[in-house]
Coordinates of C-alpha atoms and ligand atoms in Angstrom, one line a residue:
M18 CA 114.4 189.1 168.2
G19 CA 115.2 187.3 164.9
R20 CA 112.5 186.6 162.5
I21 CA 113.6 183.1 161.7
H22 CA 112.5 180.2 163.8
L23 CA 112.3 176.4 163.3
L24 CA 108.9 175.1 162.4
D25 CA 107.2 172.9 164.9
P26 CA 107.5 169.2 164.1
L27 CA 103.8 168.8 163.3
T28 CA 103.9 171.5 160.7
V29 CA 107.1 170.0 159.2
E30 CA 105.3 166.7 159.1
Q31 CA 102.4 168.1 157.2
I32 CA 104.5 169.9 154.7
R33 CA 106.4 166.7 154.0
A34 CA 103.2 164.6 153.9
G35 CA 102.0 166.9 151.2
E36 CA 104.9 165.9 149.0
V37 CA 103.8 162.3 149.0
I38 CA 100.1 162.5 149.5
E39 CA 98.4 164.8 147.0
R40 CA 95.0 163.2 146.8
P41 CA 93.2 159.9 147.6
A42 CA 94.8 158.2 144.6
S43 CA 98.2 158.8 146.2
V44 CA 97.1 157.1 149.4
V45 CA 95.8 154.1 147.4
K46 CA 99.0 153.9 145.4
E47 CA 101.3 153.9 148.4
L48 CA 99.2 151.4 150.4
V49 CA 98.8 149.0 147.4
E50 CA 102.6 149.2 146.7
N51 CA 103.2 148.3 150.3
A52 CA 100.9 145.3 149.9
L53 CA 102.7 144.2 146.8
D54 CA 106.1 144.6 148.5
A55 CA 104.8 142.4 151.3
G56 CA 104.1 139.6 148.8
A57 CA 100.3 139.8 148.8
R58 CA 98.4 137.4 146.6
T59 CA 95.2 139.3 147.0
V60 CA 94.8 143.1 147.4
S61 CA 91.4 144.5 148.2
V62 CA 90.8 148.2 148.0
R63 CA 87.7 149.9 149.2
I64 CA 86.9 153.6 149.0
R65 CA 84.1 155.9 150.1
G66 CA 83.4 159.3 148.8
G67 CA 86.1 159.1 146.1
G68 CA 88.6 158.1 148.8
I69 CA 88.3 161.4 150.6
D70 CA 86.0 159.9 153.3
E71 CA 87.8 156.6 153.4
V72 CA 90.4 154.4 151.8
M73 CA 90.9 150.9 153.0
V74 CA 93.5 148.5 151.6
Q75 CA 93.7 145.0 152.8
D76 CA 96.4 142.4 151.9
D77 CA 97.3 138.9 152.7
G78 CA 101.0 139.6 152.7
E79 CA 103.7 138.9 155.3
G80 CA 102.3 141.3 157.9
M81 CA 104.3 143.1 160.6
S82 CA 105.3 142.2 164.1
P83 CA 103.9 144.6 166.8
E84 CA 107.4 146.3 167.1
D85 CA 107.6 146.8 163.3
A86 CA 104.1 148.0 163.1
A87 CA 104.7 150.7 165.8
L88 CA 107.8 151.8 164.0
A89 CA 106.3 151.7 160.5
V90 CA 104.3 154.9 161.0
H91 CA 107.4 156.9 161.7
R92 CA 109.1 158.8 159.0
H93 CA 112.1 157.2 157.3
A94 CA 111.1 153.9 158.9
T95 CA 111.6 151.2 156.2
S96 CA 112.6 147.6 156.0
K97 CA 113.5 147.9 152.3
I98 CA 116.8 149.7 152.2
S99 CA 119.7 150.4 154.6
H100 CA 122.1 152.6 152.6
S101 CA 121.8 155.0 149.8
A102 CA 123.6 152.6 147.5
D103 CA 120.7 150.2 147.8
L104 CA 118.7 152.8 145.9
F105 CA 120.3 151.6 142.7
S106 CA 119.5 147.9 143.1
L107 CA 115.9 148.2 144.2
S108 CA 113.6 145.2 144.0
T109 CA 110.8 146.8 146.0
L110 CA 108.4 149.5 145.0
G111 CA 108.9 151.4 148.3
F112 CA 112.1 152.5 149.9
R113 CA 111.7 156.0 151.3
G114 CA 110.0 154.9 154.4
E115 CA 107.6 157.8 154.6
A116 CA 104.3 156.8 153.0
L117 CA 102.7 155.5 156.2
A118 CA 104.0 158.5 158.2
S119 CA 102.7 160.8 155.6
I120 CA 99.3 159.2 155.4
A121 CA 99.0 159.1 159.2
A122 CA 99.9 162.8 159.3
V123 CA 96.8 163.9 157.3
T124 CA 94.1 161.3 158.1
H125 CA 92.5 159.3 160.8
F126 CA 94.8 156.4 160.3
E127 CA 94.5 152.8 161.4
L128 CA 96.8 149.8 160.7
L129 CA 95.8 146.3 161.6
T130 CA 98.4 143.6 161.0
R131 CA 99.4 140.1 161.9
V132 CA 102.4 138.0 160.8
P133 CA 100.8 134.7 159.5
T134 CA 102.7 132.6 162.1
A135 CA 101.8 134.8 165.0
I136 CA 98.8 134.2 167.2
A137 CA 97.8 137.7 167.8
G138 CA 98.0 140.9 165.8
V139 CA 98.3 144.5 166.6
R140 CA 96.4 147.7 165.9
V141 CA 98.1 151.0 165.4
K142 CA 96.1 154.2 165.4
V143 CA 97.2 157.7 164.6
V144 CA 95.1 160.8 164.3
G145 CA 96.6 163.6 162.2
G146 CA 100.2 162.9 162.9
G147 CA 99.6 162.7 166.7
P148 CA 101.1 160.0 169.0
A149 CA 100.6 156.4 167.9
E150 CA 98.3 154.2 169.9
V151 CA 99.4 150.6 169.7
V152 CA 97.2 147.8 171.1
P153 CA 97.1 144.0 170.6
A154 CA 94.2 143.0 168.4
A155 CA 92.7 140.1 166.7
A156 CA 93.6 140.3 163.0
P157 CA 93.6 138.2 159.8
P158 CA 97.0 137.4 158.5
G159 CA 98.4 140.3 156.5
T160 CA 97.8 144.0 156.8
T161 CA 94.7 146.2 156.6
V162 CA 95.2 150.0 156.5
T163 CA 92.3 152.4 156.8
A164 CA 92.7 156.1 156.2
R165 CA 89.7 158.3 156.8
H166 CA 88.9 162.0 156.3
L167 CA 91.9 162.9 154.1
F168 CA 93.3 166.4 154.9
F169 CA 90.8 166.9 157.8
N170 CA 93.5 168.8 159.6
T171 CA 94.8 170.8 156.6
P172 CA 91.7 172.5 155.1
P173 CA 93.6 174.4 152.4
R174 CA 94.8 171.1 151.0
R175 CA 91.4 169.6 151.2
A176 CA 90.1 172.5 149.2
F177 CA 92.3 171.5 146.3
L178 CA 90.6 168.1 146.1
K179 CA 88.1 167.7 143.3
S180 CA 84.7 166.1 143.5
A181 CA 84.3 162.6 144.9
T182 CA 83.7 161.3 141.3
V183 CA 86.9 162.9 140.0
E184 CA 89.0 161.7 142.9
G185 CA 87.5 158.2 142.7
N186 CA 88.3 158.1 139.0
H187 CA 91.9 158.9 139.8
V188 CA 92.0 156.1 142.3
E189 CA 90.6 153.7 139.7
E190 CA 93.2 154.8 137.2
V191 CA 96.1 154.2 139.6
L192 CA 94.6 150.8 140.6
V193 CA 94.3 149.8 137.0
G194 CA 97.9 150.6 136.5
L195 CA 99.0 148.6 139.5
A196 CA 96.7 145.7 138.6
L197 CA 98.2 145.6 135.1
S198 CA 101.7 145.5 136.6
R199 CA 101.0 142.3 138.5
P200 CA 98.7 139.9 136.7
A201 CA 99.5 137.2 139.2
V202 CA 97.9 139.2 142.0
R203 CA 94.2 139.3 142.6
F204 CA 92.8 142.8 142.8
R205 CA 89.4 143.8 144.1
F206 CA 88.2 147.4 144.0
T207 CA 85.0 148.5 145.7
W208 CA 83.8 152.1 145.4
D209 CA 80.9 153.1 147.7
Q210 CA 79.6 149.5 148.0
R211 CA 79.8 149.0 144.2
E212 CA 82.3 146.4 143.0
V213 CA 84.2 148.0 140.2
F214 CA 86.4 145.0 139.5
D215 CA 87.6 141.8 140.9
V216 CA 90.3 140.4 138.7
L217 CA 91.6 136.9 139.6
P218 CA 95.3 135.9 139.3
Q219 CA 96.2 135.6 135.7
E220 CA 99.2 134.4 133.8
R221 CA 99.4 136.9 131.1
V222 CA 99.2 140.6 130.7
A223 CA 96.7 140.1 127.8
E224 CA 94.3 138.3 130.0
R225 CA 94.7 140.9 132.7
V226 CA 94.0 143.7 130.2
E227 CA 90.8 142.0 129.1
A228 CA 89.6 141.3 132.6
L229 CA 90.4 144.8 133.8
L230 CA 89.6 147.0 130.9
G231 CA 87.0 144.9 129.1
T232 CA 86.8 142.8 125.9
E233 CA 86.3 145.9 123.8
W234 CA 89.4 147.6 125.1
A235 CA 91.4 144.4 124.7
H236 CA 90.3 144.1 121.1
G237 CA 92.7 145.3 118.4
L238 CA 95.9 145.1 120.5
I239 CA 99.1 143.6 119.2
P240 CA 102.0 142.3 121.1
L241 CA 105.1 144.5 121.3
G242 CA 107.2 141.4 121.5
T243 CA 107.9 138.7 124.0
E244 CA 110.8 137.8 126.3
E245 CA 112.0 135.1 123.9
D246 CA 112.0 137.5 121.1
D247 CA 115.6 138.7 121.7
L248 CA 114.1 142.0 122.6
V249 CA 116.8 142.9 125.1
H250 CA 119.1 145.3 123.5
E251 CA 121.7 147.0 125.6
G252 CA 119.9 145.6 128.6
I253 CA 116.7 147.3 127.6
G254 CA 113.7 145.0 127.3
V255 CA 110.3 146.0 125.9
T256 CA 107.1 143.9 126.1
G257 CA 103.4 144.5 126.4
L258 CA 100.6 145.3 124.1
I259 CA 99.9 148.3 121.9
G260 CA 96.7 149.3 120.0
L261 CA 96.3 149.0 116.3
P262 CA 96.4 152.4 114.8
H263 CA 92.6 152.8 114.5
R264 CA 92.4 152.6 118.3
H265 CA 93.7 156.2 118.7
K266 CA 92.2 158.5 121.4
N267 CA 92.1 162.2 121.9
T268 CA 94.0 161.9 125.3
R269 CA 96.8 159.8 126.6
T270 CA 94.5 158.0 129.1
G271 CA 94.8 154.7 127.3
Q272 CA 98.6 154.5 127.9
Y273 CA 100.1 152.6 130.8
F274 CA 103.9 152.5 131.2
F275 CA 105.9 150.3 133.5
V276 CA 109.6 150.5 134.2
N277 CA 110.9 147.4 136.0
R278 CA 107.3 146.7 136.8
R279 CA 106.7 150.1 138.5
F280 CA 103.7 152.0 137.1
V281 CA 105.0 155.4 136.0
K282 CA 103.9 158.5 134.2
S283 CA 106.3 159.6 131.6
Q284 CA 105.8 162.1 128.8
P285 CA 109.0 161.1 127.0
L286 CA 107.8 157.5 126.9
S287 CA 104.4 158.6 125.7
F288 CA 106.0 160.7 122.9
A289 CA 108.2 157.7 122.0
L290 CA 105.1 155.5 121.7
S291 CA 103.4 158.0 119.4
R292 CA 106.6 158.4 117.4
G293 CA 106.7 154.7 116.8
Y294 CA 103.3 154.9 115.0
G295 CA 104.6 157.7 112.8
E296 CA 102.0 158.8 110.4
L297 CA 99.8 155.8 111.2
L298 CA 98.1 158.2 113.6
P299 CA 96.3 161.4 112.7
T300 CA 97.8 164.4 114.3
G301 CA 96.6 165.2 117.8
R302 CA 95.5 161.6 118.5
F303 CA 97.2 159.2 120.8
P304 CA 97.7 155.5 120.7
V305 CA 96.8 153.1 123.5
G306 CA 99.2 150.7 125.0
V307 CA 100.4 148.7 128.0
V308 CA 104.1 148.9 127.8
F309 CA 106.6 147.2 130.1
L310 CA 110.2 148.3 130.0
T311 CA 113.0 146.6 131.8
V312 CA 116.3 148.3 132.3
P313 CA 119.2 147.4 134.5
P314 CA 118.2 148.7 138.0
H315 CA 121.4 150.8 138.3
T316 CA 120.5 152.7 135.1
V317 CA 117.2 154.1 136.4
D318 CA 116.6 156.6 139.2
V319 CA 113.1 156.3 140.7
N320 CA 114.0 158.7 143.5
V321 CA 113.5 161.9 141.4
H322 CA 110.2 162.7 143.0
P323 CA 108.6 161.8 146.4
T324 CA 105.8 160.0 144.7
K325 CA 108.1 157.9 142.6
R326 CA 105.7 158.4 139.7
E327 CA 108.5 159.7 137.5
V328 CA 111.7 158.0 136.6
K329 CA 115.0 159.2 135.2
F330 CA 117.0 157.0 132.9
Q331 CA 120.7 157.2 132.7
D332 CA 120.6 156.9 128.9
E333 CA 117.1 158.2 128.1
R334 CA 117.8 158.3 124.4
A335 CA 118.7 154.6 124.2
V336 CA 115.5 153.7 126.1
L337 CA 113.3 155.9 123.9
Q338 CA 114.9 154.8 120.7
T339 CA 114.4 151.2 121.6
L340 CA 110.8 151.8 122.4
V341 CA 110.2 153.6 119.1
Q342 CA 111.8 150.8 117.1
R343 CA 109.9 148.0 118.9
V344 CA 106.6 149.8 118.3
R345 CA 107.5 150.2 114.6
R346 CA 108.5 146.5 114.3
A347 CA 105.3 145.4 116.0
L348 CA 103.2 147.5 113.7
E349 CA 105.0 146.2 110.7
R350 CA 104.4 142.7 111.7
A351 CA 100.8 143.2 112.4
D352 CA 98.0 142.4 110.1
L353 CA 96.9 145.9 109.1
F354 CA 94.7 144.8 106.2
K355 CA 91.4 146.6 106.3
T356 CA 88.8 144.0 106.2
V357 CA 85.2 144.9 105.5
I358 CA 82.9 144.0 108.2
P359 CA 79.4 143.0 107.0
T360 CA 77.1 145.5 108.7
G361 CA 74.4 146.3 106.3
V362 CA 75.7 149.8 105.8
P363 CA 77.7 150.2 102.6
P364 CA 81.4 149.6 103.2
D365 CA 83.3 152.8 103.8
L366 CA 86.2 153.0 101.3
P367 CA 88.9 155.4 102.3
A368 CA 90.3 157.3 99.4
S369 CA 94.1 157.6 99.5
Q370 CA 94.2 161.3 99.1
P371 CA 90.8 162.6 100.0
G372 CA 89.7 165.4 97.7
T373 CA 92.7 165.5 95.4
V374 CA 91.2 163.4 92.7
P375 CA 87.6 164.1 91.6
V376 CA 85.7 160.9 91.3
S377 CA 82.7 160.8 89.2
P378 CA 80.2 158.4 90.7
A379 CA 79.1 157.2 87.3
A380 CA 82.5 156.3 86.1
P381 CA 82.4 152.7 84.8
L382 CA 84.8 150.0 85.9
R383 CA 87.4 149.4 83.3
L384 CA 87.4 145.7 82.9
V385 CA 90.3 144.0 81.3
V386 CA 90.4 140.8 79.4
K387 CA 90.9 137.9 81.8
P388 CA 94.6 137.1 82.1
P389 CA 96.0 133.8 83.1
P390 CA 96.3 133.4 86.9
F391 CA 99.5 134.8 88.1
A392 CA 101.6 133.4 91.0
V393 CA 104.2 135.1 93.1
A394 CA 106.2 134.0 96.0
T395 CA 105.4 136.1 99.0
T396 CA 107.6 136.9 101.9
T397 CA 106.7 135.2 105.1
V398 CA 106.2 137.5 107.9
P399 CA 107.0 136.0 111.3
T400 CA 103.8 135.4 113.3
S401 CA 103.9 137.3 116.4
Q402 CA 103.9 135.2 119.5
G403 CA 101.7 135.5 122.5
G404 CA 98.0 135.0 123.1
T405 CA 96.9 137.9 121.0
A406 CA 98.4 136.8 117.7
P407 CA 96.6 138.7 115.0
Q408 CA 94.5 137.0 112.4
P409 CA 96.7 135.3 109.9
G410 CA 97.5 137.6 107.1
L411 CA 97.7 136.8 103.5
W412 CA 101.4 136.5 103.5
Q413 CA 101.3 134.0 106.3
R414 CA 99.1 131.6 104.4
G415 CA 101.6 129.8 102.2
E416 CA 104.5 130.0 99.9
K417 CA 102.5 131.1 96.9
T418 CA 99.6 133.4 96.5
T419 CA 97.7 133.3 93.3
F420 CA 95.9 136.4 92.1
R421 CA 94.4 137.8 89.0
V422 CA 94.2 141.5 88.2
I423 CA 90.6 142.2 87.2
G424 CA 91.1 145.8 86.2
Q425 CA 91.4 149.4 87.3
S426 CA 88.7 151.5 88.8
H427 CA 88.6 155.3 88.5
E428 CA 92.3 155.3 87.8
L429 CA 92.7 155.0 91.5
F430 CA 92.2 151.4 92.5
V431 CA 93.4 148.1 91.2
L432 CA 90.9 145.3 91.5
V433 CA 92.3 141.9 92.2
E434 CA 90.8 138.5 92.6
A435 CA 92.6 136.2 95.0
E436 CA 91.7 133.0 96.6
G437 CA 88.3 133.5 98.2
E438 CA 88.7 137.2 98.2
L439 CA 88.4 140.4 96.3
W440 CA 91.0 143.1 96.9
L441 CA 90.9 146.8 96.2
I442 CA 94.4 148.2 96.0
D443 CA 95.2 151.9 96.3
Q444 CA 97.7 152.1 93.4
H445 CA 99.5 155.2 94.7
A446 CA 99.8 154.0 98.3
A447 CA 100.9 150.6 97.1
H448 CA 103.6 152.1 94.9
E449 CA 104.9 154.2 97.7
R450 CA 105.2 151.1 99.9
I451 CA 107.2 149.3 97.2
V452 CA 109.5 152.2 96.5
Y453 CA 110.0 152.8 100.3
E454 CA 111.2 149.2 100.8
Q455 CA 113.4 149.4 97.7
V456 CA 115.1 152.5 98.9
L457 CA 115.5 151.1 102.4
T458 CA 117.0 147.9 101.0
A459 CA 119.4 149.9 98.9
L460 CA 120.4 151.9 102.0
Q461 CA 120.8 148.8 104.1
S462 CA 122.6 146.8 101.5
R463 CA 124.6 149.9 100.5
G464 CA 123.7 149.3 96.9
G465 CA 121.8 152.2 95.3
E466 CA 122.0 152.9 91.6
S467 CA 123.4 156.2 90.4
Q468 CA 122.7 158.1 87.2
P469 CA 125.1 160.9 86.2
L470 CA 123.5 164.1 85.2
L471 CA 124.4 165.6 81.8
L472 CA 124.2 169.0 83.3
P473 CA 125.3 169.1 86.9
L474 CA 122.9 171.1 89.1
T475 CA 124.2 173.8 91.5
F476 CA 122.1 175.0 94.4
E477 CA 122.4 176.6 97.8
L478 CA 121.7 175.2 101.2
P479 CA 121.1 177.1 104.5
P480 CA 123.7 176.5 107.2
A481 CA 121.6 174.1 109.3
A482 CA 121.0 171.9 106.2
R483 CA 124.7 172.0 105.4
A484 CA 125.6 170.4 108.7
A485 CA 123.0 167.7 108.2
V486 CA 124.1 167.1 104.6
E487 CA 127.6 166.5 105.9
E488 CA 126.4 164.0 108.4
M489 CA 124.2 162.3 105.8
Q490 CA 126.9 162.3 103.1
E491 CA 127.6 158.6 103.4
Y492 CA 124.0 157.6 103.0
L493 CA 123.4 160.1 100.1
T494 CA 126.3 158.4 98.3
I495 CA 124.9 154.9 99.0
L496 CA 121.6 156.0 97.6
G497 CA 123.2 157.2 94.4
F498 CA 123.5 160.9 95.0
D499 CA 126.8 162.5 94.0
L500 CA 126.7 165.8 95.9
R501 CA 129.7 168.0 96.4
P502 CA 130.4 171.2 98.2
F503 CA 131.0 173.9 95.6
G504 CA 132.2 176.7 97.9
G505 CA 130.3 178.5 100.6
S506 CA 126.7 177.6 100.7
T507 CA 126.7 176.2 97.2
Y508 CA 126.5 172.5 96.4
Q509 CA 126.8 170.7 93.1
L510 CA 124.8 167.6 92.2
Q511 CA 126.5 165.4 89.6
A512 CA 124.4 162.2 89.9
T513 CA 121.1 161.1 91.3
P514 CA 119.3 157.8 91.9
P515 CA 117.6 156.9 88.6
Y516 CA 114.1 156.9 90.0
L517 CA 114.2 160.6 90.8
H518 CA 113.6 163.6 88.6
P519 CA 116.9 165.6 88.8
A520 CA 114.9 168.8 88.9
D521 CA 113.2 167.7 92.1
T522 CA 116.4 166.8 93.8
P523 CA 117.5 170.1 95.4
A524 CA 114.2 170.5 97.2
L525 CA 114.4 166.9 98.2
I526 CA 117.9 167.2 99.6
L527 CA 116.8 170.2 101.6
E528 CA 113.9 168.3 103.0
L529 CA 116.0 165.3 103.8
A530 CA 118.5 167.5 105.6
Q531 CA 115.8 169.1 107.6
G532 CA 114.3 165.7 108.4
W533 CA 117.6 164.4 109.4
A534 CA 118.3 167.4 111.7
E535 CA 114.8 167.2 113.2
G536 CA 114.8 163.5 114.0
R537 CA 116.0 164.5 117.4
L538 CA 114.5 161.6 119.3
D539 CA 115.2 159.0 116.7
S540 CA 118.8 159.6 116.2
S541 CA 119.4 155.9 115.7
I542 CA 120.6 155.2 112.2
E543 CA 117.9 152.7 111.6
A544 CA 115.2 155.3 112.3
K545 CA 117.0 157.9 110.2
L546 CA 117.3 155.6 107.3
Q547 CA 113.6 154.8 107.5
D548 CA 112.8 158.4 107.5
L549 CA 115.1 159.0 104.5
A550 CA 113.4 156.2 102.7
A551 CA 109.9 157.4 103.5
R552 CA 110.7 161.0 102.3
I553 CA 112.3 159.7 99.1
A554 CA 109.4 157.4 98.4
C555 CA 107.1 160.4 98.3
K556 CA 109.2 162.2 95.8
V557 CA 109.9 159.4 93.2
K558 CA 108.3 159.2 89.9
A559 CA 105.5 157.4 91.6
I560 CA 102.4 155.8 90.2
K561 CA 99.9 158.5 90.9
A562 CA 96.3 158.5 91.6
G563 CA 94.5 159.3 88.4
Q564 CA 96.9 157.4 86.2
A565 CA 95.8 154.7 83.8
L566 CA 97.8 151.5 84.2
T567 CA 98.3 148.7 81.7
L568 CA 97.5 145.2 82.8
E569 CA 101.2 144.4 83.0
A570 CA 101.9 147.4 85.1
M571 CA 99.1 146.4 87.5
Q572 CA 100.4 142.8 87.7
A573 CA 103.9 144.0 88.4
L574 CA 102.6 146.4 91.0
V575 CA 100.6 143.7 92.8
S576 CA 103.5 141.2 92.7
S577 CA 106.0 143.8 94.0
L578 CA 103.5 144.8 96.7
L579 CA 103.1 141.2 97.9
A580 CA 106.8 140.8 98.0
C581 CA 107.1 143.7 100.5
R582 CA 107.9 143.1 104.1
A583 CA 104.8 145.2 105.1
P584 CA 102.6 145.2 102.1
F585 CA 99.5 146.4 103.8
V586 CA 100.4 150.0 104.8
C587 CA 102.1 152.8 102.8
P588 CA 105.1 154.5 104.4
H589 CA 102.7 157.0 106.0
G590 CA 100.7 154.2 107.6
R591 CA 97.6 154.4 105.4
P592 CA 96.3 151.1 104.2
T593 CA 97.4 150.0 100.7
M594 CA 94.5 147.6 100.2
I595 CA 91.1 146.6 101.4
R596 CA 90.3 143.0 101.4
F597 CA 86.8 141.6 100.9
A598 CA 86.1 138.0 101.8
L599 CA 83.6 136.4 99.5
G600 CA 81.6 135.3 102.5
Q601 CA 81.3 138.9 103.6
L602 CA 80.3 140.1 100.2
A603 CA 77.7 137.4 100.0
A604 CA 76.3 138.6 103.3
H605 CA 75.8 142.0 101.8
F606 CA 73.5 140.3 99.2
D607 CA 71.7 138.6 102.0
R608 CA 73.2 135.2 101.1
R609 CA 74.6 132.8 103.5
Ligands
LIG7 P1 108.5 152.1 152.4 O1 107.4 151.3 151.7 O2 109.1 153.2 151.6 O3 109.5 151.2 153.1 P2 106.3 152.9 154.1 O4 106.0 154.0 155.0 O5 105.3 152.7 153.0 O6 107.7 153.0 153.6 O7 106.2 151.6 155.0 C1 107.1 151.5 156.1 C2 107.5 150.0 156.3 O8 106.3 149.4 156.9 C3 107.8 149.2 155.1 O9 109.2 149.3 154.9 C4 107.4 147.8 155.6 O10 108.4 147.2 156.3 C5 106.2 148.0 156.5 N1 104.9 147.9 155.8 C6 104.2 148.9 155.3 N2 103.0 148.4 154.7 C7 103.1 147.0 154.9 C8 102.2 145.9 154.5 N3 101.1 146.1 153.9 N4 102.6 144.7 154.8 C9 103.8 144.5 155.5 N5 104.6 145.4 155.8 C10 104.3 146.7 155.6
LIG8 MG1 105.7 152.1 150.9

């Protein structure tokens, strides 16, 4: 007798069920997605024992006829697609037609449903994938599915489940994602008699975020852009909210991604989000965000995994690049001024480079003779739209900002008096921001200055860097470098931009080449140019911490800073200034 035999249908059923249903959270996800596909306005979810003992999902959607209800619990029974081609023009969350069958295979399952126009409803009961018992029943319009005793008939699977608390937390996480994806739908979630949330229909994602995750969570978010914002590039749209850099966490749990309104988990998207923050984030920390991507349906495959939690993009690079750019733009637009909050504790002033410059606590302020007030035109930064518009920044106030440089402190900070405010500017960070924008402008306008070297410099480059240098050649020329191959691995530099020390240049070129080659994800030219500019900004004859500045130099520094597009952060994302409102200062002196 042969050793191979066909598995019995029940075993097959349970194996397949395991692909879709991993834990209570998967049951909840599938049932809620069905409710949403059925056009529910209200979805109520109740769990007991973390969802292991019971999951109940009730909706007020279109319901099912008795015939449909009886069929729905069979595998590959779906009303959502007919042909495989439909997979690429999906407008529903479900399509595989196996969720109900899978849940019914591993639980005590009960479905109660009624089409709103029908007089009577129907009840369908299945125990562990056994025969369906279908009986007429009184039912509210819509559908209620109850699944009890998850994996009661597959003890090994059950053994993989974690504690009720852990499983319940997974359920909550999934529900939060689903509720974020549909602000217009009311979501109620009850866990062991305790109401965890009940969020009413809302118009905007921002309101939903606040209702669901709390005011504190919703604080310090900035809009990624709006539909009107011309955000669709190559058919890729990005909207949502992301956290200000200080909101970082040590896990990715504060990140919610949606692709065509489907809640998904995606490591590449998460990486792209982080990448958009660049050095605004300390290493090993993760930003928070609720990010909605829209792509043409035929360019995304949601059928790569039975649980549909993963998606595959036809052109993943384009999607990721777009996300990175949108995040950068949103952060650039945002008001990233550090404002001191009156708390009674002394304000905590971040040093630009901790530990590099010894600061003597007794060092006196160097006050400078009062110069006449000084006016500069500032660039207006477009106010972001949407309900969560940040506090108006300085540059949004008016055409002209008047300021007066008071002096320099500790050869680190420039003190400035502005209308109703006192600013403390980190001279080194400020100068880096200015140079960064100048270099970027030169790159974008293709007009960098070049200074010939009296003695051309020759140096060697490793093979990988040589390839990158070749690719970058055009930009190096625009920047003012005259770099020529000199045979083999040798290169000769005949001119550099005037703001660089020639002697620093070979190391810089090597670094630029490595950076260029590494920027795997951001292979967009825009991102590469930003990267080039940031790297160059670090290497210029910058104003350093610990350098005495004349009044004129300080005035020029502040004027140039205010003329920047993003004056408030250095290219690495550290703040360039801290702003004290006089009212806040007064509060520190117990004055009102
Ligand atoms: P899929 O969602 O992939 O189609 P399911 O097994 O989840 O497969 O559901 C099977 C079918 O049952 C659906 O196509 C739909 O027609 C019907 N159905 C399931 N849940 C609901 C519900 N809550 N309201 C109305 N119809 C439902
Ligand atoms: Mg489904």
